């Protein structure tokens, strides 16, 4: 890593047998410049070689060659010297050596990984993401990670989602409870809270019936006794006519009559016959109790449904409040975050700069912003590689270089150009032929 934290600049490059570059040695001296050339001249191979030397992916060996090698020399603001050399053969694994101020690093790839940017060195990689909604969310995630709030926001978002799911369930319970309340038929206001005891009324009805039967039996017994008395009385009348002839029989009958008469006179009093009104009242009470009990059941169902509805509604309101609290926490987390470019912020949909959506700024301003973000990412390696800068206008290139130089960064642009110009390093057939307009022998 840099000895003072200012980051390394690329000084010298040596490339051998990488794609269509057979051998290329170049001094850049830490300055920003353009790598120009025709299609297939070796521009892309140059950038791929530099990235491969630092990142180490694949084996970019030229056709017909058995090995490739790239050497980079970099320096920082204190002139600390970093030398990186990576080689690969077709049969073996790539090998990397890292020397810092002449001292070999025991974990060279780990050392290099600490220098690499997550945006692959190119600020326009960040800018290109704004073309789609998914890309804008990716920009948001990158900015959250840079500012150190990504983990906290992920925790808050997970909490918000959990609360939202709970609220959705609670709202469904509210609707279900409302339907349950409406499904219960209306109940009269004077409906009692508890059902009428029909069994007790039925027991009273049975007792009343028993009394009615007892009274009827008493009436029958009394009628029979009266009939008996009448019969004997008639017999006495008959005997009276024959008293003379049947004196003895008359006397016997007289005695019998006396006994029968006494029985009638002394016959015990029977139960009172219940009135028909009393019976009708009990029957009506039983009939009315069924209707009352049905209303009581409906009242209880409605009360239970209403209680469920109220509980679900309270839970939904509590969850609404919890969600608002999580959203406030997310907003406060973003507000308190420290961003690499002043005026940056983000929301759920993407990145915001000075209160305006990032994608709504012109590309030159976006290039300036994304360069600032890339610079922050490349804190250990002050190198910005833009291997395909043909679609970027001069205004945007100038914005990138200006922003980079403010932070002592180095920018290398890859630009399609058939012939050498007054500015830049021109490559033909995998070799440097001109530097800033001056021809160079192979």
XYZ file of C-alpha atoms in Angstrom:
442
model
C 0.000 0.000 0.000
C 1.016 3.630 -0.271
C 3.466 4.735 2.353
C 1.550 7.917 3.068
C -1.962 7.166 1.829
C -1.747 9.423 -1.255
C -1.912 6.460 -3.674
C 0.304 5.170 -6.490
C 0.696 6.532 -10.040
C 1.823 4.483 -13.028
C 5.395 5.292 -14.109
C 6.514 2.500 -16.416
C 4.913 -0.418 -18.244
C 6.502 -3.416 -19.891
C 4.266 -5.926 -21.701
C 5.372 -9.125 -23.407
C 3.170 -11.577 -25.338
C -0.196 -10.264 -24.155
C -2.850 -10.746 -26.856
C -1.593 -8.838 -29.941
C 1.263 -7.101 -28.120
C 4.538 -8.943 -28.580
C 6.733 -6.486 -26.696
C 5.949 -3.006 -25.450
C 7.937 -0.883 -23.015
C 6.718 2.568 -22.078
C 7.439 5.356 -19.595
C 4.327 7.308 -18.596
C 5.857 9.148 -15.633
C 2.625 9.397 -13.636
C 0.832 11.719 -16.063
C -2.646 11.503 -17.548
C -2.644 10.766 -21.245
C -4.350 9.041 -24.148
C -3.519 5.646 -25.575
C -4.476 5.941 -29.257
C -4.510 3.568 -32.189
C -6.537 1.945 -34.929
C -8.866 -0.966 -34.256
C -6.758 -4.036 -33.492
C -3.594 -1.992 -32.957
C -3.226 -3.074 -29.324
C -5.001 -0.367 -27.264
C -7.333 -2.826 -25.571
C -4.462 -5.276 -25.065
C -2.504 -2.510 -23.308
C -5.331 -1.816 -20.831
C -6.041 -5.526 -20.361
C -2.376 -6.116 -19.576
C -2.319 -3.413 -16.897
C -5.544 -4.742 -15.317
C -4.308 -8.322 -15.506
C -1.040 -7.432 -13.813
C -2.947 -5.932 -10.888
C -6.022 -8.211 -10.844
C -4.588 -11.487 -12.106
C -7.583 -13.031 -13.883
C -7.082 -15.414 -16.789
C -4.060 -15.937 -19.039
C -3.931 -13.350 -21.850
C -1.087 -15.125 -23.681
C -0.534 -14.163 -27.341
C -1.257 -16.742 -30.028
C 1.882 -18.751 -30.722
C 3.567 -17.789 -27.440
C 4.046 -20.076 -24.459
C 4.192 -17.395 -21.757
C 3.282 -13.786 -21.106
C 4.657 -11.207 -18.715
C 3.662 -7.734 -17.547
C 5.727 -5.448 -15.339
C 4.422 -2.239 -13.790
C 6.363 0.391 -11.881
C 4.371 2.814 -9.752
C 5.327 5.625 -7.352
C 3.441 7.652 -4.764
C 3.821 11.232 -3.539
C 6.807 10.346 -1.379
C 8.466 8.525 -4.303
C 7.858 5.180 -2.646
C 8.357 2.657 -5.428
C 6.009 -0.230 -6.110
C 7.005 -2.888 -8.639
C 4.526 -5.513 -9.812
C 5.426 -8.386 -12.094
C 2.986 -11.055 -13.230
C 3.805 -13.983 -15.499
C 1.797 -16.878 -16.854
C 2.478 -19.977 -18.918
C -0.011 -22.114 -20.764
C 0.531 -25.044 -18.443
C 1.175 -23.421 -15.075
C -0.684 -21.051 -12.794
C 0.015 -17.298 -13.074
C 2.695 -15.995 -10.723
C 2.901 -12.514 -9.247
C 5.728 -10.691 -7.476
C 5.308 -7.407 -5.600
C 8.209 -5.278 -4.353
C 7.663 -2.155 -2.216
C 10.800 -0.049 -1.967
C 12.794 -3.132 -2.902
C 11.155 -5.308 -0.232
C 9.270 -8.377 -1.432
C 5.668 -8.708 -0.163
C 4.799 -12.086 1.330
C 1.138 -11.945 0.181
C 1.397 -10.152 -3.149
C -2.156 -10.659 -4.436
C -3.677 -9.627 -1.115
C -1.493 -6.515 -1.238
C -2.752 -5.725 -4.753
C -6.376 -6.421 -3.879
C -6.135 -3.710 -1.256
C -5.235 -1.253 -4.037
C -7.896 -2.206 -6.576
C -11.147 -0.301 -7.013
C -14.484 -2.048 -6.912
C -15.483 -0.062 -10.042
C -12.725 -1.657 -12.132
C -10.770 1.626 -12.354
C -13.274 3.317 -14.698
C -15.497 6.181 -13.401
C -17.880 5.858 -16.360
C -18.664 2.334 -15.172
C -20.547 3.989 -12.316
C -22.171 6.521 -14.656
C -23.373 3.870 -17.120
C -25.400 2.259 -14.355
C -27.876 5.163 -14.357
C -29.413 3.989 -17.657
C -31.718 1.447 -15.960
C -33.728 1.303 -12.757
C -31.726 -1.734 -11.622
C -28.489 0.096 -12.400
C -29.614 3.154 -10.424
C -30.293 0.929 -7.447
C -26.808 -0.536 -7.902
C -25.431 3.036 -7.818
C -27.319 3.556 -4.585
C -25.788 0.383 -3.112
C -22.276 1.422 -4.160
C -22.713 4.836 -2.555
C -24.150 3.250 0.601
C -21.149 0.932 0.789
C -18.701 3.782 0.225
C -20.321 5.891 2.939
C -20.319 2.970 5.381
C -24.103 2.776 5.885
C -24.955 -0.164 3.615
C -25.164 -2.744 6.409
C -27.288 -0.470 8.600
C -29.645 0.336 5.711
C -29.963 -3.353 4.837
C -30.894 -4.074 8.450
C -33.476 -1.255 8.418
C -34.882 -2.382 5.067
C -35.211 -5.957 6.346
C -37.006 -4.613 9.434
C -39.259 -2.435 7.249
C -40.116 -5.372 4.995
C -40.904 -7.576 7.998
C -43.135 -4.859 9.477
C -44.777 -4.276 6.094
C -45.570 -7.995 5.787
C -46.996 -7.973 9.318
C -49.080 -4.896 8.499
C -50.385 -6.571 5.334
C -51.499 -9.526 7.467
C -53.003 -7.187 10.075
C -54.936 -5.256 7.404
C -56.247 -8.553 6.049
C -57.376 -9.417 9.595
C -59.136 -6.037 9.823
C -61.021 -6.697 6.584
C -61.866 -10.254 7.676
C -63.096 -9.019 11.062
C -65.184 -6.298 9.399
C -66.785 -8.950 7.192
C -67.457 -11.106 10.253
C -69.153 -8.168 12.024
C -71.319 -7.409 8.984
C -72.220 -11.092 8.538
C -74.007 -11.215 11.916
C -77.709 -10.173 11.513
C -78.832 -7.047 13.398
C -79.575 -7.411 17.138
C -82.235 -5.458 19.064
C -80.793 -3.026 21.631
C -82.704 -4.675 24.493
C -81.208 -8.124 23.794
C -79.777 -9.474 27.090
C -76.115 -10.368 27.407
C -76.782 -14.000 28.399
C -79.257 -16.538 26.926
C -82.530 -17.448 28.654
C -82.534 -20.851 30.419
C -85.034 -22.750 28.252
C -84.502 -25.965 30.224
C -85.684 -24.192 33.370
C -88.776 -22.907 31.556
C -89.434 -26.379 30.164
C -89.150 -27.826 33.691
C -91.739 -25.275 34.845
C -93.934 -26.313 31.907
C -93.668 -29.976 32.887
C -94.480 -29.124 36.526
C -97.500 -27.157 35.356
C -98.648 -30.102 33.227
C -98.284 -32.399 36.213
C -100.475 -30.015 38.228
C -103.029 -29.960 35.428
C -103.116 -33.805 35.363
C -103.431 -33.982 39.138
C -106.282 -31.459 39.093
C -108.031 -33.363 36.289
C -107.702 -36.622 38.230
C -109.134 -34.916 41.317
C -112.084 -33.694 39.255
C -112.690 -37.213 37.942
C -112.460 -38.759 41.405
C -114.799 -36.127 42.828
C -117.270 -36.715 39.960
C -117.175 -40.431 40.592
C -117.864 -39.857 44.315
C -120.796 -37.596 43.453
C -122.181 -40.171 41.036
C -121.897 -42.792 43.736
C -123.763 -40.584 46.201
C -126.505 -39.957 43.647
C -126.874 -43.620 42.935
C -127.216 -44.452 46.637
C -129.588 -41.569 47.074
C -131.770 -42.974 44.313
C -131.600 -46.354 45.909
C -132.735 -44.767 49.193
C -135.646 -43.181 47.426
C -136.647 -46.517 46.076
C -136.187 -48.152 49.410
C -138.233 -45.413 51.106
C -141.205 -46.452 49.070
C -140.710 -49.986 50.175
C -139.677 -49.086 53.740
C -142.329 -51.004 55.343
C -141.624 -54.074 53.393
C -137.934 -53.735 53.488
C -137.313 -52.102 56.861
C -134.291 -54.133 57.613
C -132.915 -53.498 54.185
C -133.775 -49.820 54.561
C -131.873 -49.575 57.762
C -128.835 -51.168 56.144
C -129.095 -48.850 53.216
C -129.509 -45.908 55.575
C -126.275 -46.839 57.252
C -124.582 -47.250 53.912
C -125.873 -43.881 52.870
C -124.565 -42.316 56.043
C -121.160 -43.731 55.403
C -121.185 -42.687 51.764
C -122.400 -39.243 52.656
C -119.674 -38.890 55.241
C -117.109 -39.982 52.640
C -118.313 -37.283 50.309
C -118.374 -34.668 52.991
C -114.941 -35.633 54.298
C -113.357 -36.106 50.820
C -109.982 -34.227 50.962
C -109.599 -30.964 49.049
C -107.799 -31.415 45.671
C -105.168 -29.208 43.989
C -106.393 -26.063 42.294
C -106.737 -26.339 38.526
C -104.161 -24.041 36.851
C -105.689 -21.425 34.643
C -105.240 -21.585 30.877
C -103.650 -18.127 31.006
C -100.811 -19.437 33.207
C -100.104 -22.288 30.793
C -100.187 -19.978 27.795
C -97.790 -17.587 29.557
C -95.192 -20.341 30.087
C -95.512 -21.605 26.510
C -95.071 -18.056 25.255
C -92.021 -17.616 27.503
C -90.435 -20.744 25.965
C -91.171 -19.531 22.445
C -89.843 -16.048 23.244
C -86.712 -17.502 24.910
C -85.664 -19.206 21.671
C -85.867 -15.918 19.815
C -84.043 -14.100 22.642
C -81.331 -16.744 22.776
C -80.828 -16.474 19.015
C -80.438 -12.717 19.420
C -78.009 -13.267 22.338
C -75.919 -15.591 20.179
C -75.839 -12.987 17.411
C -74.901 -10.313 19.918
C -72.020 -12.405 21.258
C -70.814 -13.174 17.719
C -70.922 -9.491 16.815
C -69.068 -8.523 20.006
C -66.392 -11.153 19.344
C -65.995 -10.047 15.721
C -65.856 -6.398 16.808
C -63.159 -7.184 19.378
C -61.136 -9.017 16.733
C -61.599 -6.106 14.332
C -60.490 -3.552 16.939
C -57.421 -5.619 17.878
C -56.417 -6.051 14.226
C -56.930 -2.353 13.568
C -54.776 -1.422 16.574
C -52.052 -3.810 15.381
C -52.154 -2.329 11.871
C -51.813 1.191 13.300
C -48.905 0.093 15.519
C -47.182 -1.454 12.497
C -47.768 1.731 10.486
C -46.021 3.675 13.232
C -43.160 1.142 13.340
C -42.712 1.360 9.558
C -42.635 5.159 9.719
C -40.001 4.913 12.463
C -37.851 2.578 10.329
C -38.203 4.912 7.345
C -37.211 7.857 9.557
C -34.187 5.860 10.759
C -33.213 5.141 7.136
C -33.569 8.812 6.212
C -31.506 9.888 9.250
C -28.852 7.260 8.465
C -28.490 8.655 4.925
C -28.495 12.253 6.186
C -25.698 11.499 8.651
C -23.586 9.524 6.152
C -20.354 11.032 4.853
C -20.164 10.829 1.037
C -17.082 11.105 -1.176
C -18.554 14.083 -3.097
C -20.233 16.967 -1.289
C -23.930 17.199 -2.170
C -24.357 13.469 -2.772
C -27.188 11.491 -1.224
C -29.441 8.612 -2.211
C -32.916 7.194 -1.700
C -34.576 3.883 -2.520
C -34.577 4.643 -6.257
C -30.973 5.747 -6.750
C -28.417 8.531 -6.293
C -29.177 12.223 -5.766
C -26.772 15.129 -6.236
C -27.590 18.579 -4.831
C -31.268 17.647 -4.517
C -31.536 16.481 -8.137
C -31.520 12.928 -9.440
C -28.092 11.857 -10.658
C -29.388 10.685 -14.048
C -30.973 14.113 -14.690
C -27.595 15.900 -14.742
C -25.710 16.252 -18.033
C -23.035 13.691 -18.718
C -20.139 16.062 -18.069
C -21.399 16.755 -14.557
C -22.105 13.045 -14.036
C -18.562 12.269 -15.177
C -17.227 14.708 -12.583
C -19.361 13.125 -9.846
C -18.530 9.520 -10.817
C -14.841 10.401 -11.040
C -15.013 11.719 -7.486
C -16.605 8.440 -6.377
C -13.992 6.382 -8.239
C -11.215 8.469 -6.696
C -12.588 7.669 -3.265
C -12.698 3.972 -4.145
C -9.139 3.994 -5.508
C -7.582 5.378 -2.354
C -4.567 3.087 -2.682
C -4.172 3.170 -6.462
C -4.304 6.617 -8.077
C -4.894 5.128 -11.509
C -8.099 5.539 -13.525
C -8.242 3.319 -16.619
C -10.793 4.140 -19.324
C -9.961 1.700 -22.107
C -12.991 2.591 -24.268
C -13.324 6.385 -24.223
C -14.478 6.803 -27.848
C -18.075 7.503 -26.808
C -17.009 10.162 -24.313
C -16.874 13.740 -25.574
C -13.933 16.066 -24.991
C -15.941 18.024 -22.398
C -16.444 14.860 -20.377
C -12.803 13.816 -20.739
C -11.762 17.276 -19.531
C -14.147 17.018 -16.551
C -12.687 13.625 -15.618
C -9.066 14.787 -15.928
C -9.755 18.017 -14.032
C -11.414 16.174 -11.185
C -8.680 13.528 -11.164
C -5.846 16.042 -11.105
C -7.493 17.878 -8.198
C -6.873 14.684 -6.252
C -3.498 13.877 -7.841
C -4.916 10.995 -9.843
C -3.744 9.676 -13.189
C -6.143 8.975 -16.078
C -5.383 6.831 -19.120
C -7.904 7.051 -21.997
C -8.168 4.498 -24.782
C -9.151 6.378 -27.983
C -9.669 5.132 -31.534
C -7.346 7.069 -33.823
C -5.810 5.760 -37.033
C -2.774 8.057 -37.128
C -0.666 9.539 -34.390
C -1.661 12.968 -33.078
C 0.120 15.685 -31.126
C -1.161 14.322 -27.801
C -0.985 10.804 -26.440
C 0.799 7.513 -26.921
C 0.044 5.965 -30.309
C 0.179 2.199 -30.797
C 0.427 0.323 -34.089
C 0.670 -3.451 -34.432
C 1.175 -3.879 -30.691
C 4.065 -1.414 -30.418
C 4.434 2.260 -29.440
C 5.260 4.333 -32.532
C 4.661 7.878 -31.244
C 4.585 9.755 -27.962
C 2.968 13.217 -28.040
C 3.574 13.484 -31.760
C 7.191 12.377 -31.640
C 7.986 9.185 -33.527
C 9.536 6.414 -31.586
C 11.490 3.490 -32.965
C 10.200 0.025 -32.202
